[in-house]
XYZ file of C-alpha atoms in Angstrom:
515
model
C -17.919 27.314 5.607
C -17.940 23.196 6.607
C -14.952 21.470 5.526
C -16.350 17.917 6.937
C -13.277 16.904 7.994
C -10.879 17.893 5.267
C -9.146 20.598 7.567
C -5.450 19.157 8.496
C -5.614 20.661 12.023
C -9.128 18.731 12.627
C -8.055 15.634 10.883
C -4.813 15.967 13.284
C -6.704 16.338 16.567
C -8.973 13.612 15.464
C -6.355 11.365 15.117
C -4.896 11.532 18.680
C -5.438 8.842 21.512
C -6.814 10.077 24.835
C -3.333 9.506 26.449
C -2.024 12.070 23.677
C -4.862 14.353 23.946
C -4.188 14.196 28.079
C -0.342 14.817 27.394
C -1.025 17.693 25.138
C -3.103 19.397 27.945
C -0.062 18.572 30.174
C 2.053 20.057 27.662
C 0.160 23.330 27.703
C -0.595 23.691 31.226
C 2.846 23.848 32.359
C 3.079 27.298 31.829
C -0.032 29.367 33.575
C -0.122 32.309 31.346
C -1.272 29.122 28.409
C -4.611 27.843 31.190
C -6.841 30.467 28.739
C -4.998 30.896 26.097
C -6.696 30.894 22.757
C -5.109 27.975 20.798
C -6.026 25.875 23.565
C -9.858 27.159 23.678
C -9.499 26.125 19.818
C -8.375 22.557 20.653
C -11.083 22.134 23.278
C -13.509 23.280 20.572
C -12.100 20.965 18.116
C -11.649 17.912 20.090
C -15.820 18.042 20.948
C -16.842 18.918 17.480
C -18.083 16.084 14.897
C -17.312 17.964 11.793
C -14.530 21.470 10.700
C -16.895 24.577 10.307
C -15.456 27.708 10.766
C -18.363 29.650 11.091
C -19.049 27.922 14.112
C -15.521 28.485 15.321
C -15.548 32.487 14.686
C -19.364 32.147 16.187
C -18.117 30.886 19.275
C -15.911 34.342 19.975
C -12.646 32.191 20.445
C -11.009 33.683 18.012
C -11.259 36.219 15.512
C -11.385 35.445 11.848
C -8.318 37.663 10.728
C -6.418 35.908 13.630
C -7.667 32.701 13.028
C -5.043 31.414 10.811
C -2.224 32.184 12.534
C -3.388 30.656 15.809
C -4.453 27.163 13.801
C -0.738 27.401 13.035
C 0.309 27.572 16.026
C -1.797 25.270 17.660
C -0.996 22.550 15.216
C 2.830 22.649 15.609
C 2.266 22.713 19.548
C 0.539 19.230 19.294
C 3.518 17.825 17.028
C 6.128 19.187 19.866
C 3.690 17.332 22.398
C 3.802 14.164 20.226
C 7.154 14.296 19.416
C 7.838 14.212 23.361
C 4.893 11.512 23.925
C 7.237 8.228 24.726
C 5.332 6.362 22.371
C 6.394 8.218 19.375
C 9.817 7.375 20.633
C 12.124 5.099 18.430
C 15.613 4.106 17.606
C 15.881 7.200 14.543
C 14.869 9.830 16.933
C 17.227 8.934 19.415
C 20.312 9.031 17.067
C 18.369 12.342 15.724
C 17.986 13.708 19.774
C 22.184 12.530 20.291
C 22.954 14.424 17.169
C 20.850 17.369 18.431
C 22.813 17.244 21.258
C 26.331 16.660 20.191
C 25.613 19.933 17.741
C 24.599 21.980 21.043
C 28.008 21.095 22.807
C 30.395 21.624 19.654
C 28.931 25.442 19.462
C 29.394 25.699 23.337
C 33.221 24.349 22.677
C 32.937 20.965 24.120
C 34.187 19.045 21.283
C 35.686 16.130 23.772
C 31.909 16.051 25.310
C 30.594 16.072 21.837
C 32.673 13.497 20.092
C 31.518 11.474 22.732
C 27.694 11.414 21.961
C 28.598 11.131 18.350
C 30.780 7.909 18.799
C 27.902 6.336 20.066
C 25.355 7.776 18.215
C 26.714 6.611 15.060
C 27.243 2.943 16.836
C 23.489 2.961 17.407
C 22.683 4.217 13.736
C 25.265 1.775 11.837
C 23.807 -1.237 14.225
C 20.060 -0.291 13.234
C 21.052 0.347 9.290
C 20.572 4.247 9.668
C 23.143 4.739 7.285
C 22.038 8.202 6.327
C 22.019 9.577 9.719
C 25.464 7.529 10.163
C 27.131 9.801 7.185
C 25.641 12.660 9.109
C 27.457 11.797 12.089
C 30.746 11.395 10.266
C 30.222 14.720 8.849
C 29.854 16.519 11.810
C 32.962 14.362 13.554
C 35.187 15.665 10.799
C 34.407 19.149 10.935
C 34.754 18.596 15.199
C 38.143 17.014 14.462
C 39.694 19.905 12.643
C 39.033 21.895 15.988
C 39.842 19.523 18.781
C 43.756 18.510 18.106
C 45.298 15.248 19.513
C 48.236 13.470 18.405
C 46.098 10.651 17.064
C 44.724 13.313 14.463
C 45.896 11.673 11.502
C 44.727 7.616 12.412
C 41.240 9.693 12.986
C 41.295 11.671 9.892
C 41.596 8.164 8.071
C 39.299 6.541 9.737
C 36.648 9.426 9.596
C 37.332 9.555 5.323
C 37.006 5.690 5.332
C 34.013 5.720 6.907
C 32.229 8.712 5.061
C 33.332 7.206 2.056
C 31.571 4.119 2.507
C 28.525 5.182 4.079
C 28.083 7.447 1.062
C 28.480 4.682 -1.555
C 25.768 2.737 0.123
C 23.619 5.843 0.644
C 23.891 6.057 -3.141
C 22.679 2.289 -3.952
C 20.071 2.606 -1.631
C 18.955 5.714 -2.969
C 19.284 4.621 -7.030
C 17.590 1.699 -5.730
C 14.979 3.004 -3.698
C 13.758 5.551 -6.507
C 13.714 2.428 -9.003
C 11.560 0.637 -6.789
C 8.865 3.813 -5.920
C 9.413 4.617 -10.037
C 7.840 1.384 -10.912
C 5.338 0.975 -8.112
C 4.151 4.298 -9.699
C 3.546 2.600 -13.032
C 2.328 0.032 -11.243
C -0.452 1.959 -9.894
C -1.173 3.949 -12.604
C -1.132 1.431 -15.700
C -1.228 -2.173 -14.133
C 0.212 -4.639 -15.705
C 2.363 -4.765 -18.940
C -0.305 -4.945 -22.363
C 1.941 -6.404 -24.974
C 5.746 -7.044 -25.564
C 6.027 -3.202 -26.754
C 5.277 -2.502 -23.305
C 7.305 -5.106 -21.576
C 10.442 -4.337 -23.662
C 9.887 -0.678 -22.666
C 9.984 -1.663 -18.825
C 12.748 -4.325 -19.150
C 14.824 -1.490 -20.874
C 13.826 0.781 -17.859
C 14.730 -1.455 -15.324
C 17.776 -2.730 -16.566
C 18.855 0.953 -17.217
C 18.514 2.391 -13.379
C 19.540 -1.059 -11.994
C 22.784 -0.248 -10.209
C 25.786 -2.898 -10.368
C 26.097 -4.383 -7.012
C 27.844 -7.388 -4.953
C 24.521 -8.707 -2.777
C 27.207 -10.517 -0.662
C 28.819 -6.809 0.395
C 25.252 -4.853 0.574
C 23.670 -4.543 4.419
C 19.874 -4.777 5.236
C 18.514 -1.679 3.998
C 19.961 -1.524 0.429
C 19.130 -5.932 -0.111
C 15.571 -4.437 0.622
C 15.206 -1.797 -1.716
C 17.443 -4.473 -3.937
C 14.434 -7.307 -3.821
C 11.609 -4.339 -3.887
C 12.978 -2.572 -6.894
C 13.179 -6.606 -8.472
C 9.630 -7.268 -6.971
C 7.665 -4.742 -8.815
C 9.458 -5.218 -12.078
C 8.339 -8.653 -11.963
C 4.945 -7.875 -10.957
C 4.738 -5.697 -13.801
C 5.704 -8.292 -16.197
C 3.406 -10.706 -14.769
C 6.164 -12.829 -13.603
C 4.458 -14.362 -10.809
C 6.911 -17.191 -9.798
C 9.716 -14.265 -9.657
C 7.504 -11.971 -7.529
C 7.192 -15.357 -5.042
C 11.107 -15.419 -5.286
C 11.725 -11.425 -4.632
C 9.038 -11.316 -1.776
C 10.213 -14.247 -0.064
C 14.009 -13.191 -0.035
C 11.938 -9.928 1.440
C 10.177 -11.408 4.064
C 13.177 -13.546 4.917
C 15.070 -10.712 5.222
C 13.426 -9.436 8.167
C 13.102 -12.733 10.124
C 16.498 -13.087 9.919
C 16.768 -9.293 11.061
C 14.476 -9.691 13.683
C 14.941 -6.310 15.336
C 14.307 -4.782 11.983
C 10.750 -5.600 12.161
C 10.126 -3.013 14.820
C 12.303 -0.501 12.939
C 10.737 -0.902 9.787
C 7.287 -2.107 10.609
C 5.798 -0.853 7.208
C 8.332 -2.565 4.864
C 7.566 -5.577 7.116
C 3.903 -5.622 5.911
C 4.376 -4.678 2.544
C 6.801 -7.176 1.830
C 4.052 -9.507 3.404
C 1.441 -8.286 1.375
C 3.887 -9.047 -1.814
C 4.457 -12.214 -0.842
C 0.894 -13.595 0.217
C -0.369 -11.089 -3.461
C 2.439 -13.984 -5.429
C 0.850 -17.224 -3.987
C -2.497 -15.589 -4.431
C -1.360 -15.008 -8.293
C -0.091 -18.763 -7.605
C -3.156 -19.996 -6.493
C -1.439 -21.801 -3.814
C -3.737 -22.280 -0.968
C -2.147 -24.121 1.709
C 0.809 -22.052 1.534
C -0.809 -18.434 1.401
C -2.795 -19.507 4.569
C 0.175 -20.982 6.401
C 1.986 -17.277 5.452
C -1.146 -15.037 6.338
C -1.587 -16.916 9.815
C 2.300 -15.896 10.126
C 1.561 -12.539 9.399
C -1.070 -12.411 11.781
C 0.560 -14.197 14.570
C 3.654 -11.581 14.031
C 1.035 -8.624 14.169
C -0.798 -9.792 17.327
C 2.210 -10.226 19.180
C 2.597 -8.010 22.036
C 6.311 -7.304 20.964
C 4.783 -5.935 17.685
C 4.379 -2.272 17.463
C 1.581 -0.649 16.490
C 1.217 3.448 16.040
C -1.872 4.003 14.027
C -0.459 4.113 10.536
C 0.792 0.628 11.140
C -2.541 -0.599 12.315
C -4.311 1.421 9.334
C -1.718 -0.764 7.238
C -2.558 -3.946 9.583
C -6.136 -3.704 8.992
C -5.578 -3.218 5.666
C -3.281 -6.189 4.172
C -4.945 -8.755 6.491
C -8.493 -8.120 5.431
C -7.275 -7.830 1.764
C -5.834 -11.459 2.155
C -9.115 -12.798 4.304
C -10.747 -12.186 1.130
C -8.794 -13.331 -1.372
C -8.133 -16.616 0.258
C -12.097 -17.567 -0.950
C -10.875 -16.823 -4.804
C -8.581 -19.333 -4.966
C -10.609 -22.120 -4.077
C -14.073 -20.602 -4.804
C -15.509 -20.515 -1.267
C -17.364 -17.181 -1.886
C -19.923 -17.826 0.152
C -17.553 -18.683 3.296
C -16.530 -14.896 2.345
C -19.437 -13.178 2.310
C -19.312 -13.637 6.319
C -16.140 -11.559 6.380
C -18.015 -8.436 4.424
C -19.879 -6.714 7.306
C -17.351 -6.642 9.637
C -14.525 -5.130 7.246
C -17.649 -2.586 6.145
C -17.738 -1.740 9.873
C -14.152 -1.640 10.609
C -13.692 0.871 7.392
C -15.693 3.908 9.012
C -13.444 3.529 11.656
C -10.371 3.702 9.477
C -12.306 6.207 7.536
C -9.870 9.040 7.652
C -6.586 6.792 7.202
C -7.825 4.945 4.397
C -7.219 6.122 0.664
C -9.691 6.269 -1.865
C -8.163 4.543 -4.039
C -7.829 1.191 -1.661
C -11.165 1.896 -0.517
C -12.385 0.929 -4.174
C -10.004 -2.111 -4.078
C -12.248 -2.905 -1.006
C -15.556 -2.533 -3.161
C -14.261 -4.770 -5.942
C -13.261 -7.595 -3.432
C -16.724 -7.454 -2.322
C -18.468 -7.050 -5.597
C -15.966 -10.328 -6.680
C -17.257 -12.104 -3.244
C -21.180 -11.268 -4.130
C -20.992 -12.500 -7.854
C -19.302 -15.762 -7.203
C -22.029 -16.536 -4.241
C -25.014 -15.382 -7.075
C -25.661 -12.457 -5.552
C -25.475 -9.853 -8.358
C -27.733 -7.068 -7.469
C -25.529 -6.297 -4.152
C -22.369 -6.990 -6.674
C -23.742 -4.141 -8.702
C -24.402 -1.895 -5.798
C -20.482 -2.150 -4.684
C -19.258 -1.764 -8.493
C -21.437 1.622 -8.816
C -19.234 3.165 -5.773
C -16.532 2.292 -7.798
C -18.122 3.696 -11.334
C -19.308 6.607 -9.699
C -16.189 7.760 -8.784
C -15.349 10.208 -10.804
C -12.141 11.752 -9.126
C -10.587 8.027 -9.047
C -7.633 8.519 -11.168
C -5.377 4.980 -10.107
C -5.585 1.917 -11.231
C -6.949 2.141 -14.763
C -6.814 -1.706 -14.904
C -9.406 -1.862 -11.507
C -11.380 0.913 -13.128
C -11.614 -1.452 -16.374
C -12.601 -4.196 -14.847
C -15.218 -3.401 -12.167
C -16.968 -1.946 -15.489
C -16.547 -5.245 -17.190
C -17.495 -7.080 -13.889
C -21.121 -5.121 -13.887
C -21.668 -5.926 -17.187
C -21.697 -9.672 -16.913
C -23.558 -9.446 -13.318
C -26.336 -7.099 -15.829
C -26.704 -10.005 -18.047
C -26.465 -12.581 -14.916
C -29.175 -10.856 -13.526
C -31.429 -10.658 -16.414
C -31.551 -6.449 -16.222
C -31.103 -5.660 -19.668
C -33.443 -3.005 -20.317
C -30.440 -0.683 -20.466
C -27.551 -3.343 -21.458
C -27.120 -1.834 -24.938
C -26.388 1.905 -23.012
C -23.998 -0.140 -20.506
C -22.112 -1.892 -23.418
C -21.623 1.405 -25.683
C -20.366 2.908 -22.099
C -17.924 0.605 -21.427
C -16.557 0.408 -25.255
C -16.054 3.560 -25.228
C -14.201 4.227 -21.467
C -12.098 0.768 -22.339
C -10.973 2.659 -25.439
C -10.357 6.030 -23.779
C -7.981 4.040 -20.983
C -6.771 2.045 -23.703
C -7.557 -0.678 -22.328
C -8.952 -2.719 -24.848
C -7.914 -5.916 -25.627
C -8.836 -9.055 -26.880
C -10.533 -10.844 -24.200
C -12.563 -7.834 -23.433
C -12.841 -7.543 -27.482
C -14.371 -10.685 -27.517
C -16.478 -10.101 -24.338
C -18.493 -7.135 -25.008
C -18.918 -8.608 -28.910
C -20.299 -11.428 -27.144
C -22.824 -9.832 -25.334
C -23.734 -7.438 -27.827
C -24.844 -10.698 -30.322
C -26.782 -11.990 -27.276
C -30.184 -10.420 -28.479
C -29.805 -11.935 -31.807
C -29.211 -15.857 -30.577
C -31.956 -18.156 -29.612
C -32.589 -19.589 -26.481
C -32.010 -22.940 -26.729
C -28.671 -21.820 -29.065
C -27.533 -20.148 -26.127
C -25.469 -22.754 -24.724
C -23.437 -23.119 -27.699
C -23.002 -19.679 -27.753
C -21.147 -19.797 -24.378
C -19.316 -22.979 -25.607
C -17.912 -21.041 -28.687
C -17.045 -18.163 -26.070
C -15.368 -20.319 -23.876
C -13.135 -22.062 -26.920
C -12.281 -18.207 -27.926
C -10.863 -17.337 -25.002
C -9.258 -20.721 -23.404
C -6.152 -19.752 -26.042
C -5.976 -16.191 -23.801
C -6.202 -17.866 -20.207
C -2.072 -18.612 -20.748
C -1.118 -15.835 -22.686
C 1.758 -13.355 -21.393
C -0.183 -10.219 -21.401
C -4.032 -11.485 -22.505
C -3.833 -13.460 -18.813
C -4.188 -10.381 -16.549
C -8.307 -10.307 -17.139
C -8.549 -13.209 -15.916
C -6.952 -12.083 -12.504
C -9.464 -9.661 -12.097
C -12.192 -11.639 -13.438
C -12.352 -15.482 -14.046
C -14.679 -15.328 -17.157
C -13.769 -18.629 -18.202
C -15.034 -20.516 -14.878
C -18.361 -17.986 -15.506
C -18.517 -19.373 -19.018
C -18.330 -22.459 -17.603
C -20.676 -22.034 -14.938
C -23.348 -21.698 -17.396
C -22.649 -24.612 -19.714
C -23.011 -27.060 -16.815
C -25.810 -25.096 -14.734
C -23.310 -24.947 -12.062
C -22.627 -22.132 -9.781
C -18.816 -20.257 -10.349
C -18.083 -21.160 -6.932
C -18.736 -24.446 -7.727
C -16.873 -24.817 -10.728
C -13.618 -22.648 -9.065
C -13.662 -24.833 -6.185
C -13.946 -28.087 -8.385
C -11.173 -26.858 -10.879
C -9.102 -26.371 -7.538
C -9.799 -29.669 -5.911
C -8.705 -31.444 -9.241
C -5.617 -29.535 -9.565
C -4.454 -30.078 -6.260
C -5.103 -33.970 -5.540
C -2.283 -35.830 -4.859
């Protein structure tokens, strides 16, 4: 039976570096009686194949079937013992975590002076790195030590042990009401998009305002003024509160400069807060300032001091691609992006196995985007069926709207309209079933269902009385989010002065940002 990949042994031997691959042989060999052993056989196998079949496995008389399970088991929690002792899987939390380990293995021996001792400076490591969880965990342990170990300076240390507890857990707790507020709305984020009508922004602003906790910023440390500005971040992005989200993202990014060592720590919340930010000025359309902060970013990233393991690089590869792109939206130099497209396309079968679905599609409507503004709608088309075709895509209704929308006017671009009446009953009726249909997209489809019935040479008006329809949307609170995904109105435009959309984008930009 092939898997192709999908087995979480494979996918974890895939995933190591030669270096870890060399270690983990290392690992093994220490001990003769493991030089033939039959997990190791299994990695060999494994490691050379292209693709998980286990009838190739049980073919190859490694391992019988019934046993088979039981030695993947054990072959995948040998390679996490080897990676967890691989120095480069090494960092500040497993230290304190490797100190506590070993503090507990001296208090059950009985040395609870030799114990107390790790712990002191275990828990100065974990306060000075804002591991404030593993800091309470510390205390606890102290405390129980201190009921057993008896000095005269007992009840000073009692204090200062219930002092300490007590205020590690109250900022445990913010950081936790905090950080569940934050992931709570990114998850509405990703699943609904943007806020349709006051009903819906009421309903958040209610939410929000209900599971905000009460806090002093001035008395809060690193972590919980992070989850502080996240969990303010995404309830502005879901109220399309763009100059807010600039605000939020910025104290975010800030944050971490002026925590410099934090970078390291945190290297993830370091690149989300600057995809935030540089997704704001995008939203902005602030060009000269979301280049000077992406060539930051990168500058940060490419820095030998940075740390990479491969989830941050998946993330690297990710957010500064995203942002190569969307730099040529703002001022409409599509075709300047269309350069960018086949080495991303390349770089994604390397990521492959890191890489979501669901920001794989994001991927395929960037292109699609880049293709349409440079005239190219056939190969627009081609990226926005990946998208369309994906049936088990369940995120993102709003990109799933959208990319349908998007193929509909690069149809009509095109002139293929032998089946345009099939594509516009489609996308009626899956805008309706992700209730998703509102007025600009109302006033879309009716627009290019009346096409057969207008006259050439009316045509032009047709698009004029379009564009007049929707200008009163392009400003609207919750009608304004098509237009992020798709500029209709410089399309619209576009055809009423036989111009390309780049060229009207680009134009529009240039005359809003003259001095």
């Amino acid at each position: 039976m092939t898997k192709d990949q999908k087995d979480n042994l494979f996918l974890l031997i895939k995933s190591l570096t030669k270096s870890e691959k060399r270690q983990f042989k290392l690992y093994v060999g220490r001990l003769v009686v493991n030089s033939d052993s039959k997990f190791l056989n299994l990695f060999n196998l494994l490691d050379k194949a292209k693709i998980y079949n286990e009838a190739s496995i049980l073919k190859s008389g490694i391992v019988k079937k019934q046993q088979l399970a039981n030695i993947k088991a054990h072959l995948y929690k040998q390679i996490l013992i080897s990676l967890k002792l691989n120095p480069s899987h090494q960092n500040v939390r497993s230290q304190i975590r490797e100190q506590l380990d070993f503090a507990s293995i001296l208090y059950h021996k009985g040395l609870y002076k030799q114990s107390l001792k790790i712990l002191d400076k275990a828990k100065e490591l974990a306060i000075s790195n804002e591991e404030k969880n593993m800091a309470f965990e510390i205390v606890e342990l102290e405390k129980i030590i201190e009921t057993q170990y008896i000095t005269r300076s007992i009840s000073n240390r009692a204090d200062e042990l219930v002092v300490q507890a007590k205020e590690f857990s109250t900022l445990n707790v913010i950081a936790s009401k905090l950080s569940n507020l934050s992931l709570q709305l990114y998850s509405i984020m990703l699943k609904t998009g943007y806020v349709k009508n006051e009903e819906e922004r009421k309903k958040i602003t209610a939410y929000f305002q209900n599971r905000l906790p009460k806090i002093d910023i001035k008395t809060i440390g690193f972590r919980e003024k992070l989850w502080f500005y996240k969990a303010h971040l995404w309830y502005n992005f879901l109220i399309q509160d763009f100059l807010n989200c600039y605000r939020y993202s910025s104290k975010l990014v800030d944050l971490f400069y002026e925590n410099p060592k934090m970078i390291n720590l945190n290297p993830v919340f370091f690149l989300k807060s600057n995809n935030y930010l540089l997704e704001s000025i995008f939203f902005l359309r602030k060009k000269p300032k979301f280049v000077e902060k992406l060539n930051e970013l990168k500058i940060t990233v490419n820095n030998a001091n940075f740390i990479k393991d491969q989830n941050v690089s998946t993330l690297v590869f990710l957010y500064t691609n995203f942002h190569n792109i969307n730099q040529h939206f703002i001022d409409g130099s599509f075709e300047d992006g269309l350069a960018i497209i086949p080495q991303i396309e390349k770089d994604l079968e390397l990521f492959n196995n890191r890489i979501d679905p669901h920001h794989k599609m994001i991927f395929y409507y960037k292109f699609a985007s880049l293709q349409f503004g440079a005239g190219n709608n056939l190969t627009c088309i081609d990226y926005l069926s990946r998208i369309i075709s994906n049936k088990s895509l369940s995120m993102r209704e709003d990109l799933l709207c959208f990319s349908r929308l998007l193929n509909l006017v690069a149809h009509y671009d095109e002139g293929i309209d032998y089946h345009l009446e099939a594509l516009l009953k489609s996308t009626y009726k899956f805008l309706i079933k992700m209730n998703d249909l509102h007025e600009v997209q109302k006033e879309m489809i009716k627009f290019i269902r009346g096409l057969q019935d207008i006259y050439p040479h009316d045509l032009k008006n047709a698009f004029k009385d379009l564009l007049e329809r929707l200008k009163v949307y392009e400003d609207h609170p919750y009608e304004r989010r098509a237009f992020l995904y798709l500029d209709i109105i410089s399309w619209l435009e576009s055809k009423i002065e036989n111009k390309s959309v780049g060229e009207i984008i680009k134009n529009k930009y240039l005359s809003k940002n003259m001095i």
